[in-house]
Coordinates of C-alpha atoms and ligand atoms in Angstrom, one line a residue:
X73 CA 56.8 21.0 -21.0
X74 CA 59.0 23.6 -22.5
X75 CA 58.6 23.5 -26.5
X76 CA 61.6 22.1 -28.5
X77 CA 63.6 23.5 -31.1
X78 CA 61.7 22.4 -34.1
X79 CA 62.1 23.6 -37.5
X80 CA 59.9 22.2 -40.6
X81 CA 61.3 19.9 -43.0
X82 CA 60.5 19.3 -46.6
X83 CA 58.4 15.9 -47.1
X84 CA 59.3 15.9 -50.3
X85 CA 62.9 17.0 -51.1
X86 CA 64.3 17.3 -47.8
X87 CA 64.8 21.0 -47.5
X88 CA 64.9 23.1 -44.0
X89 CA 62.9 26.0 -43.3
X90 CA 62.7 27.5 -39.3
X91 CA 59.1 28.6 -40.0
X92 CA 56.6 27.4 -41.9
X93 CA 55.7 27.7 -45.5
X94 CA 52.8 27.4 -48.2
X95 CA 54.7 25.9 -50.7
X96 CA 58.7 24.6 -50.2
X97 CA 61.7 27.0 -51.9
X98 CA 64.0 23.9 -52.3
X99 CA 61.8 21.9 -55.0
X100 CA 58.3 23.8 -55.3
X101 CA 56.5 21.4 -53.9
X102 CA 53.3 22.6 -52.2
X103 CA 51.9 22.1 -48.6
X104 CA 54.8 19.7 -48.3
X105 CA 56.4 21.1 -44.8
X106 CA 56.3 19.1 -41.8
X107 CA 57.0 19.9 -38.2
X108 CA 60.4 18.1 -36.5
X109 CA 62.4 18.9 -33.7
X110 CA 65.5 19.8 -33.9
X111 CA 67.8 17.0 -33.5
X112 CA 71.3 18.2 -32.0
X113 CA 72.7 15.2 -30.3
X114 CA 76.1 14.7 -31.7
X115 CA 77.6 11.4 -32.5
X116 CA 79.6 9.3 -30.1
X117 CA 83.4 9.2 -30.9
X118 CA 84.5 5.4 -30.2
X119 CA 86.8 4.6 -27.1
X120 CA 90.2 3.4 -27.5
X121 CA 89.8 -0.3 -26.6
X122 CA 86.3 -0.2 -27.7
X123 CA 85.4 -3.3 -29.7
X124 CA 83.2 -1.7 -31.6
X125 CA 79.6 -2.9 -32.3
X126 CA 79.9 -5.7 -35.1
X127 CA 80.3 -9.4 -34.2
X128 CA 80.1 -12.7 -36.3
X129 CA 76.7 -13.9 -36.6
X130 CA 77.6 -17.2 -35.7
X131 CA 78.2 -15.8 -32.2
X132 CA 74.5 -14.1 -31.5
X133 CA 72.5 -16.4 -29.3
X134 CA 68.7 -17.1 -29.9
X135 CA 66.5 -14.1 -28.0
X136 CA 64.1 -15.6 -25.6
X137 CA 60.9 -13.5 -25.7
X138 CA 58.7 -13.6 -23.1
X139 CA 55.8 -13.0 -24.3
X140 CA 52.4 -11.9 -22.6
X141 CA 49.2 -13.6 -23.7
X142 CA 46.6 -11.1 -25.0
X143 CA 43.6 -13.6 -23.0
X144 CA 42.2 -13.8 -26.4
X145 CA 43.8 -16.5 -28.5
X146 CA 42.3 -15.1 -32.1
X147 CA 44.3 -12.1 -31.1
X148 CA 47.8 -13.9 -29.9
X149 CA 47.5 -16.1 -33.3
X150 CA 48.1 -13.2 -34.7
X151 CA 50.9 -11.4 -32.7
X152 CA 52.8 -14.9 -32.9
X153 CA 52.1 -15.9 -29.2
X154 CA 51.3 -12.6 -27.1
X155 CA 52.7 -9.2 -26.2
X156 CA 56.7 -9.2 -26.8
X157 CA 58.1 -6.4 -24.3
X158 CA 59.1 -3.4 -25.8
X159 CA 57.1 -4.0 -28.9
X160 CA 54.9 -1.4 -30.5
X161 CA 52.1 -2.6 -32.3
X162 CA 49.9 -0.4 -34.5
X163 CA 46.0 -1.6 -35.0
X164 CA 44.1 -0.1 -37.6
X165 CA 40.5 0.0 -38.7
X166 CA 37.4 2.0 -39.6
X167 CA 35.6 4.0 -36.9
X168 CA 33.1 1.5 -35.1
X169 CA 34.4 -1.9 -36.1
X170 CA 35.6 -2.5 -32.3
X171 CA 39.1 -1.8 -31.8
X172 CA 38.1 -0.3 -28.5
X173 CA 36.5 -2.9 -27.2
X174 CA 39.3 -5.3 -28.4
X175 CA 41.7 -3.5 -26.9
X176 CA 39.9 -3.2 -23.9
X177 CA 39.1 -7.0 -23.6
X178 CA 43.2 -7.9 -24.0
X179 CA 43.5 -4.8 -21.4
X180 CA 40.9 -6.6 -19.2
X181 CA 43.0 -10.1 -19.5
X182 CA 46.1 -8.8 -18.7
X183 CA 45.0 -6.8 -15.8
X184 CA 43.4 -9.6 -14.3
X185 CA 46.9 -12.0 -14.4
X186 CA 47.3 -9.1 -11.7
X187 CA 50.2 -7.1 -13.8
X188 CA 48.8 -2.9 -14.1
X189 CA 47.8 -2.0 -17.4
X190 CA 47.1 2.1 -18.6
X191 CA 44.6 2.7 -21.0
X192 CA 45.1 6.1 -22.7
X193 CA 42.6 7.6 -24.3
X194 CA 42.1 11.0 -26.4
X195 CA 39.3 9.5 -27.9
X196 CA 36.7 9.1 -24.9
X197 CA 36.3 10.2 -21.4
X198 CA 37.1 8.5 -18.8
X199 CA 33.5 7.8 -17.8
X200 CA 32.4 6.0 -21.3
X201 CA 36.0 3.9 -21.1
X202 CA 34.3 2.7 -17.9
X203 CA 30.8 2.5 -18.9
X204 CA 32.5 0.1 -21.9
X205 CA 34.6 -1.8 -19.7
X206 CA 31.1 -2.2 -17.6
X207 CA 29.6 -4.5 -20.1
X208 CA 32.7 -6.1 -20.8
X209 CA 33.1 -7.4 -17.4
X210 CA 36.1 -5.1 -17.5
X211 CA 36.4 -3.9 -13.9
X212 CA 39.7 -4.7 -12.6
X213 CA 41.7 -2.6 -9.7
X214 CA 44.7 -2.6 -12.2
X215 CA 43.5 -1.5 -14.8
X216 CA 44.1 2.3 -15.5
X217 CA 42.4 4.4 -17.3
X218 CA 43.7 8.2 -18.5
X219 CA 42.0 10.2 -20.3
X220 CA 43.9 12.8 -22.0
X221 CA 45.4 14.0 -25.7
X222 CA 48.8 15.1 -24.3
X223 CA 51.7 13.0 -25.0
X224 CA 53.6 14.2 -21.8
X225 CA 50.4 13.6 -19.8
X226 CA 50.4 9.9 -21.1
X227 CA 54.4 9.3 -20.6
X228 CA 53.6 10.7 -17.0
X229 CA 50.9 8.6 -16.2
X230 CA 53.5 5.6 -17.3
X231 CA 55.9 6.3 -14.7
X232 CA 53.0 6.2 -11.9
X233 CA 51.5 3.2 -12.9
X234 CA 54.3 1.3 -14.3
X235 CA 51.9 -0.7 -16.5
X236 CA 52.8 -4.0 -18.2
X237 CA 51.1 -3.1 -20.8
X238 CA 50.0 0.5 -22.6
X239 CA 47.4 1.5 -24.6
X240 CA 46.7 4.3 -26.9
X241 CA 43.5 5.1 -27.7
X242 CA 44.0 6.8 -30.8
X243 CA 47.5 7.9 -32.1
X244 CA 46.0 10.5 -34.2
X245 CA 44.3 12.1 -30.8
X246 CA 47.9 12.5 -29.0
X247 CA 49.8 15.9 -29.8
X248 CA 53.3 16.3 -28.1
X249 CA 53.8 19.8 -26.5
X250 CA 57.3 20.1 -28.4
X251 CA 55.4 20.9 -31.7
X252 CA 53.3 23.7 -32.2
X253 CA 51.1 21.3 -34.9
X254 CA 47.5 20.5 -34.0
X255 CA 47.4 16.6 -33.5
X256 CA 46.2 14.2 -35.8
X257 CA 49.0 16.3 -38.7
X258 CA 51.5 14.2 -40.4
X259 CA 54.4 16.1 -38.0
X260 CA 52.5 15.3 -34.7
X261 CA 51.8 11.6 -35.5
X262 CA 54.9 10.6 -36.1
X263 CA 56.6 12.9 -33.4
X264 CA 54.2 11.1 -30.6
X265 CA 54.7 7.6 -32.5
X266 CA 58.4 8.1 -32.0
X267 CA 58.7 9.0 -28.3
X268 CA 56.4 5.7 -27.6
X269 CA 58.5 3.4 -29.5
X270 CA 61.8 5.0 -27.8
X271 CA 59.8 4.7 -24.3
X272 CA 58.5 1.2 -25.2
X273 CA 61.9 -0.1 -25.9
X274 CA 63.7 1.5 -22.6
X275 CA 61.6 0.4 -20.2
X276 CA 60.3 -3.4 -22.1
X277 CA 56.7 -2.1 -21.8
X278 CA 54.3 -3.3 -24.8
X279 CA 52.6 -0.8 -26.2
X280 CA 49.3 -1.0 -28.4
X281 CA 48.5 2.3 -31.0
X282 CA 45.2 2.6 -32.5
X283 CA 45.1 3.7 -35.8
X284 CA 42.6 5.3 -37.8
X285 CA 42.2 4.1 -41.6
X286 CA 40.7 6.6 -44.1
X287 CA 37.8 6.3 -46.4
X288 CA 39.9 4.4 -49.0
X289 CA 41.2 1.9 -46.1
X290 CA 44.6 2.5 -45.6
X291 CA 46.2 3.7 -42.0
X292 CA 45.7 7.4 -41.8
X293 CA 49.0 9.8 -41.2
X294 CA 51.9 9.0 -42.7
X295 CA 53.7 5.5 -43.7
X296 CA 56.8 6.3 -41.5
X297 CA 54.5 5.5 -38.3
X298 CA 54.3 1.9 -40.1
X299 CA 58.2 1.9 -40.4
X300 CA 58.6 3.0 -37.0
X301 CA 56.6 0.2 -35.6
X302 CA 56.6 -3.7 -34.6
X303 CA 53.8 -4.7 -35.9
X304 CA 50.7 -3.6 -38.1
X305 CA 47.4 -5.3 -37.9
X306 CA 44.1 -4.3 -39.9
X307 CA 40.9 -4.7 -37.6
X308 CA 38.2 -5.4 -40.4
X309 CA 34.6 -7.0 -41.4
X310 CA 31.3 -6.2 -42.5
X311 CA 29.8 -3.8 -39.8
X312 CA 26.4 -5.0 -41.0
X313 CA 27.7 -8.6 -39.9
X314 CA 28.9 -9.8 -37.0
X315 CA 32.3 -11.1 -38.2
X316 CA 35.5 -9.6 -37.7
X317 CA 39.0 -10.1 -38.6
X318 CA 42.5 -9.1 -37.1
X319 CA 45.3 -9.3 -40.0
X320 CA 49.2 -8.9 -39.2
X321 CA 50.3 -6.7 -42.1
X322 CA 53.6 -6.7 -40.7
X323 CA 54.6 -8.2 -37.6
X324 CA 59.0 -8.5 -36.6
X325 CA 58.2 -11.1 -33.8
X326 CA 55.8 -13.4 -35.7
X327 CA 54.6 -14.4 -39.3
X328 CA 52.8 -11.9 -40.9
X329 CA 49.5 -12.9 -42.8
X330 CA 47.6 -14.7 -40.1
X331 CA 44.5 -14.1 -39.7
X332 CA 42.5 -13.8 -36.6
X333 CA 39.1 -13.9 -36.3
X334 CA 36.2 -12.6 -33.9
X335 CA 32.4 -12.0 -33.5
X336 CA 31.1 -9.1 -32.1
X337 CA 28.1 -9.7 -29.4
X338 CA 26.0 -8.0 -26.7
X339 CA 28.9 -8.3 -25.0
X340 CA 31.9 -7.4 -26.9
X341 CA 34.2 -9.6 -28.7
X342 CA 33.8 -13.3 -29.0
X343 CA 36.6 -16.1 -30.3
X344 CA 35.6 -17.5 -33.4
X345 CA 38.1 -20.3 -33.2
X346 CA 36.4 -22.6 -35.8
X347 CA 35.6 -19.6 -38.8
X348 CA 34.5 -22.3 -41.3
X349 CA 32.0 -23.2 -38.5
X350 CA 30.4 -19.7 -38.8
X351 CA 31.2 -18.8 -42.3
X352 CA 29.0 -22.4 -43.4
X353 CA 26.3 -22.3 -40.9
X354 CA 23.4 -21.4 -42.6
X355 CA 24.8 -23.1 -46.3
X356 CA 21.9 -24.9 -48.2
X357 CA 23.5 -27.8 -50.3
X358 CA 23.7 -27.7 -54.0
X359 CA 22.4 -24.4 -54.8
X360 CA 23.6 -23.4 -58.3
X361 CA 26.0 -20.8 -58.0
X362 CA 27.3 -21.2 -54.8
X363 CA 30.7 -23.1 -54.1
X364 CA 32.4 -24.4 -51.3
X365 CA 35.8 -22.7 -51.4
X366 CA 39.2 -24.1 -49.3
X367 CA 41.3 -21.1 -49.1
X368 CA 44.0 -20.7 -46.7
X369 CA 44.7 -17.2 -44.1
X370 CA 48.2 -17.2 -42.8
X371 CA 48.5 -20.7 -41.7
X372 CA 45.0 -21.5 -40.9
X373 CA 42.8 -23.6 -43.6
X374 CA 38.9 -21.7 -43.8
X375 CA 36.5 -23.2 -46.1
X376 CA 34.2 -20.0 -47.3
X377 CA 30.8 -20.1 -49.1
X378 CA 31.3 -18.3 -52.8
X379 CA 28.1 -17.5 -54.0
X380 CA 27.7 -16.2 -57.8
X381 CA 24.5 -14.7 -59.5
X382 CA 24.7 -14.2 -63.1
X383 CA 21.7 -12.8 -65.0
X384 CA 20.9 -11.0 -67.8
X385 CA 21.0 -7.5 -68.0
X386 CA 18.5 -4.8 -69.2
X387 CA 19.9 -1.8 -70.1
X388 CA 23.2 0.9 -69.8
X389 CA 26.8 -1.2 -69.0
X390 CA 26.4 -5.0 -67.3
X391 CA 26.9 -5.0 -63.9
X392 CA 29.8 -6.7 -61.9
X393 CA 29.7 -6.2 -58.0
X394 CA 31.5 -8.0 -56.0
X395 CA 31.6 -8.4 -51.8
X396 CA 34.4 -10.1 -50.5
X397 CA 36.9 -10.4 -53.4
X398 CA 38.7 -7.9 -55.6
X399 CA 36.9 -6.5 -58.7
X400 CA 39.7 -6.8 -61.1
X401 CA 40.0 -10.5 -59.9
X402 CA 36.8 -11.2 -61.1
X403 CA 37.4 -9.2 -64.5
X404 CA 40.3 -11.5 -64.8
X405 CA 38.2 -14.5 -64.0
X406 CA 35.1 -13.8 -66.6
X407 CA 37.7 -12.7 -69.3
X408 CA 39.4 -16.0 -68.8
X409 CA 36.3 -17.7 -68.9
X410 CA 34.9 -16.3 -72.2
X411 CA 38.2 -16.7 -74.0
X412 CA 38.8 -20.2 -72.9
X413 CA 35.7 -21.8 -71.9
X414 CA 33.8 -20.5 -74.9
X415 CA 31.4 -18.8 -72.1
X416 CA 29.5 -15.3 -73.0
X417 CA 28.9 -13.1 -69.9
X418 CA 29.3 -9.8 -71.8
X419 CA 25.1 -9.8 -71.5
X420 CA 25.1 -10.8 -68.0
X421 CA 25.0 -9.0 -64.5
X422 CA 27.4 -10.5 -62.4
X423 CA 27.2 -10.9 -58.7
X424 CA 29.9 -12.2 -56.7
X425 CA 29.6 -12.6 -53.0
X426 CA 31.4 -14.3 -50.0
X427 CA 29.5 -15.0 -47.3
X428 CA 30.4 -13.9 -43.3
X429 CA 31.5 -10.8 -44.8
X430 CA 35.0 -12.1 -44.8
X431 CA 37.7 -10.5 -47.1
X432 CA 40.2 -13.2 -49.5
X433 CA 42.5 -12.1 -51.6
X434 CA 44.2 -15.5 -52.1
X435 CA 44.3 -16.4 -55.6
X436 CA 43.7 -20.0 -54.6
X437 CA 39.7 -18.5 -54.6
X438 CA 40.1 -18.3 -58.3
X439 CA 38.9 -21.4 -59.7
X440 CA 35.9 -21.8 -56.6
X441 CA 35.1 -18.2 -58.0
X442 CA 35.0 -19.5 -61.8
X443 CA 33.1 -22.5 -61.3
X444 CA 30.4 -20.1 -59.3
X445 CA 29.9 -18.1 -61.7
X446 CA 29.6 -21.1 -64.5
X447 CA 27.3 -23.1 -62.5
X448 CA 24.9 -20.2 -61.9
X449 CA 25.0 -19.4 -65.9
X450 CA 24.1 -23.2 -66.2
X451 CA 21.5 -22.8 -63.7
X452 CA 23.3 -26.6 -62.2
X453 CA 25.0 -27.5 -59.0
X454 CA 28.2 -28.7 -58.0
X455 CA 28.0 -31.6 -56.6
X456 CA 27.6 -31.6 -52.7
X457 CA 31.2 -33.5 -52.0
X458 CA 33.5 -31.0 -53.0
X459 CA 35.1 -28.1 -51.9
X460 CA 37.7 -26.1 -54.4
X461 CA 40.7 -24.5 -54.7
X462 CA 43.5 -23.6 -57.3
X463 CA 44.6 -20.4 -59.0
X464 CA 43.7 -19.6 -62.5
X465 CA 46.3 -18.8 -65.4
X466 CA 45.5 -16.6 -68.3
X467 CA 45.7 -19.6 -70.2
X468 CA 43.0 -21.3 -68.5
X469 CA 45.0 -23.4 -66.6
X470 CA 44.7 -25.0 -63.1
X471 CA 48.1 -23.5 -61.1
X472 CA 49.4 -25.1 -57.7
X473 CA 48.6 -23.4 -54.8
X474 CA 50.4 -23.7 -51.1
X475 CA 49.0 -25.6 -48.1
X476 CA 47.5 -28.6 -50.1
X477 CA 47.2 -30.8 -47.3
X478 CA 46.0 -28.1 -44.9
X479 CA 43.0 -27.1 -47.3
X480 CA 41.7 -31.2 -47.7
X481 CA 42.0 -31.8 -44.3
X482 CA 39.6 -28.7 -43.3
X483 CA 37.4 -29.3 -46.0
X484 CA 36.7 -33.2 -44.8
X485 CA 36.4 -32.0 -41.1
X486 CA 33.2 -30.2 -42.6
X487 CA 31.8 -33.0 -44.4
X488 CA 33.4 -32.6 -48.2
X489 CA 35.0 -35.6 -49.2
X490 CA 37.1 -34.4 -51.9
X491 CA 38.7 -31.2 -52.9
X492 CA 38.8 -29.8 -56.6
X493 CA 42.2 -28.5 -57.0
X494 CA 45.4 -27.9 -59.2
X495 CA 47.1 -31.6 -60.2
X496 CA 50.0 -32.7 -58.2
X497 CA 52.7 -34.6 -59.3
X498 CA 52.2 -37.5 -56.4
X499 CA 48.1 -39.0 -56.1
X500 CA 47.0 -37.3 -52.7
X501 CA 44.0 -38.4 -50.9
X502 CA 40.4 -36.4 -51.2
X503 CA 42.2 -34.3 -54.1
X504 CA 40.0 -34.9 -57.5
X505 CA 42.9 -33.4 -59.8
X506 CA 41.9 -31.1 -62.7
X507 CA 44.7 -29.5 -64.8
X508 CA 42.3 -26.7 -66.5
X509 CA 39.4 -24.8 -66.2
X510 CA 37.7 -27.5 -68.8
X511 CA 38.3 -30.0 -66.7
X512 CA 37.4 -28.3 -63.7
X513 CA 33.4 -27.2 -65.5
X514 CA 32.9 -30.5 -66.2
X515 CA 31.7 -31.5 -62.5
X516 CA 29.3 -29.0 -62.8
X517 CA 27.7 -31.0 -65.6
X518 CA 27.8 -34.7 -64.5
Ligands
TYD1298 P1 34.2 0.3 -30.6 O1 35.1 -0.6 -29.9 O2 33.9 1.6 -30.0 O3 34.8 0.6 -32.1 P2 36.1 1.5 -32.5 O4 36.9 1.8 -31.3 O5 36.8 0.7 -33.6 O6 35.5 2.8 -33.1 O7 32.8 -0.4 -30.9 C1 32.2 -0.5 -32.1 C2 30.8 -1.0 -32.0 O8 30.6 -2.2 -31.4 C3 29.9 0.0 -31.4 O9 29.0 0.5 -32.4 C4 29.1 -0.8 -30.4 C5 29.4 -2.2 -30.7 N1 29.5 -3.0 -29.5 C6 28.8 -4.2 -29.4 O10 28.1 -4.6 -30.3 N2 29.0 -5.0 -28.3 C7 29.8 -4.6 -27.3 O11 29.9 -5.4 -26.3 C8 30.5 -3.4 -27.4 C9 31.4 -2.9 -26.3 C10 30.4 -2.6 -28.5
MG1299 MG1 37.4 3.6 -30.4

């Protein structure tokens, strides 16, 4: 394909340049220059006659989607019922957590309801795509497999195999010939991204992007690629452990927030469609420090082991590590407790840990969290009944949370009669009310 006209744009101030430079002349801003073609379509003049584009709201039907299960219902949960046509849906996640072989199972599914599906990849050759798809079970006349890191190459391959779904195996592996950029750079990723969302939405084909995330765990390349698609998931878990989970970070045809979740296996991914199942499997009842927690994941109820270790420290700065939750959550939580409860941890180690490898960041963990960490000071159980849940003020208070009814009824399907949570105004059934964190410690000591 013939290059474009591209000239490089400042990232940072917005300046034009029609070659490249170190550092930008508009603002001083260095290394900020970005690759773009040239733009040079002109704007449409309206008709005479021509009604023009804005309408009441009132008058706008509901949009039917037809949507196109994945095969794996973890995954549709997630995307709010399947594949919407013309959507573009980024997935991101750490090299090695499985996003091929995700991608390659919901490839697999759709393939088999007979429709073609294209799996590009710049990331593998064609022989290891098969050699995966092998032990997957993946073998299917209609599904198509290209290997190749050139945009046009992929676009062409579309129009032969007309697929009902496309995937692309990574986006920071494509380059489009109408940049001179190497691919993988800022101006190349979001070039490629852009001429797969235009093609997605001409021609109603669902398209999946795999994203890389960097060290620090966000999606590498730049945030306009987010803007410019659907939908955002996070693909993430414990590699050591065999849990995984798909999050919607943004999704326009669904709820964002919910929370898929898988097990990876001999072969491939596996539907974990009962988490708390998993997560409590190999729980030993009343253990000091460990707490049954109720939190919620989108709209899903998961009850999740929280196990605390707090023991006194030798020498240098106490430690606080944490697996699961966020560390400046905790700090919150132990200052809370000291100031409020009267507790001294300033001496202690402290060890927080959820178990499955599963990531919350639901506040609602709070108080499961505090009363872990109290009962393992106390070296005393909670009794074996409850489950908890409830957010913690600075003030040492107990603070509603959503989903009340959702979080009891999951926590008696696994055998704990009655949940430790934030007071209602209305008595509800299996909730043992607390209104602060006093109230809440003093279960630990009956
Ligand atoms: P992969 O899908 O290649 O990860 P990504 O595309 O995110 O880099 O697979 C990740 C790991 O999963 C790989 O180390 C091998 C393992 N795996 C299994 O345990 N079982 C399987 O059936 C497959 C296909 C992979
Ligand atoms: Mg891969």
């Amino acid at each position: 394909m013939a290059k474009a006209k591209t000239e490089f744009v400042c990232q940072a101030c917005g300046s034009r340049s029609p070659r490249w430079l170190g550092r930008c002349t508009g603002c001083g801003a260095w290394d900020s220059l970005v690759e773009e073609v040239m733009d040079a379509k002109p704007l449409k003049a309206r008709a005479p006659g021509d009604k023009g584009l804005a309408r009441p709201i009132t008058s706008v039907g509901a949009e039917k989607l037809e949507r196109t299960p994945t095969g794996l219902g973890e995954l549709d949960r997630v995307l709010g019922g399947g594949l919407v046509p013309g959507s573009v849906i980024l997935l991101g996640g750490e090299p090695g957590i499985g996003k091929s072989t995700l991608l390659l199972q919901a490839a697999r599914a759709v393939a088999e309801s007979g429709r073609a599906v294209l799996y590009a990849s710049g990331e593998e050759s064609a022989a290891q795509i098969a050699d995966r798809g092998r032990r997957l079970g993946a073998l299917t006349d209609s599904l198509y497999i290209a290997a190749t890191t050139e945009l046009e190459a992929v676009l062409a391959a579309v129009d032969d195999v007309k697929p009902a779904l496309l995937v692309v195996d990574s986006i920071q592996t494509l380059r489009s010939g109408s940049l001179d950029g190497a691919s993988g750079t800022v101006g190349q990723v979001r070039e490629v991204t852009s001429r797969l969302v235009d093609m997605a939405k001409q021609r109603g084909i669902p398209i999946v992007l795999v994203g890389h995330v960097t060290k620090e765990g966000s999606l590498a390349g730049p945030k306009v690629v987010e803007h410019l698609v659907d939908a955002v998931l996070a693909f993430e878990g414990d590699r050591g452990q065999g849990l995984r989970t798909v999050r919607a970070l943004k999704n326009r045809f669904g709820r964002g927030g919910e929370v898929g979740v898988f097990a990876m296996t001999e072969d491939g991914l596996e539907e974990v469609p009962s988490p708390s199942k998993f997560l409590l499997g190999d729980r030993r009842t009343s253990l000091a420090g460990s707490v049954v927690a109720s939190t919620c994941e989108g709209t899903r109820a998961l009850c999740i082991e929280v196990q605390a270790l707090v023991a006194p420290f030798n020498h240098g700065n106490p430690r606080r590590t944490t697996s699961g939750i966020d560390s400046a959550r905790l700090a919150m939580i132990l200052a809370v407790l000291e100031r409020k409860a009267g507790l001294a941890f300033s001496t202690m180690d402290v060890y927080v840990n959820l178990t499955g490898g599963l990531r919350v960041d639901e506040p609602a963990l709070d108080l499961a969290i505090g009363l872990a960490l109290v009962s393992s000071l106390r070296g005393k159980p909670l009794p074996p009944e409850f489950a908890v849940f409830g957010e913690l003020g600075l003030g040492g208070e107990v603070r509603a949370v959503g989903h009340l009814e959702a979080r009891i009824r999951e926590a008696r399907a696994l055998g704990f009669a009655t949940c430790i949570g934030p007071a209602s105004r209305e008595r509800i059934d299996g909730l043992m009310p607390v209104r602060t964190l006093d109230e809440a410690l003093a279960w630990i000591d009956r």
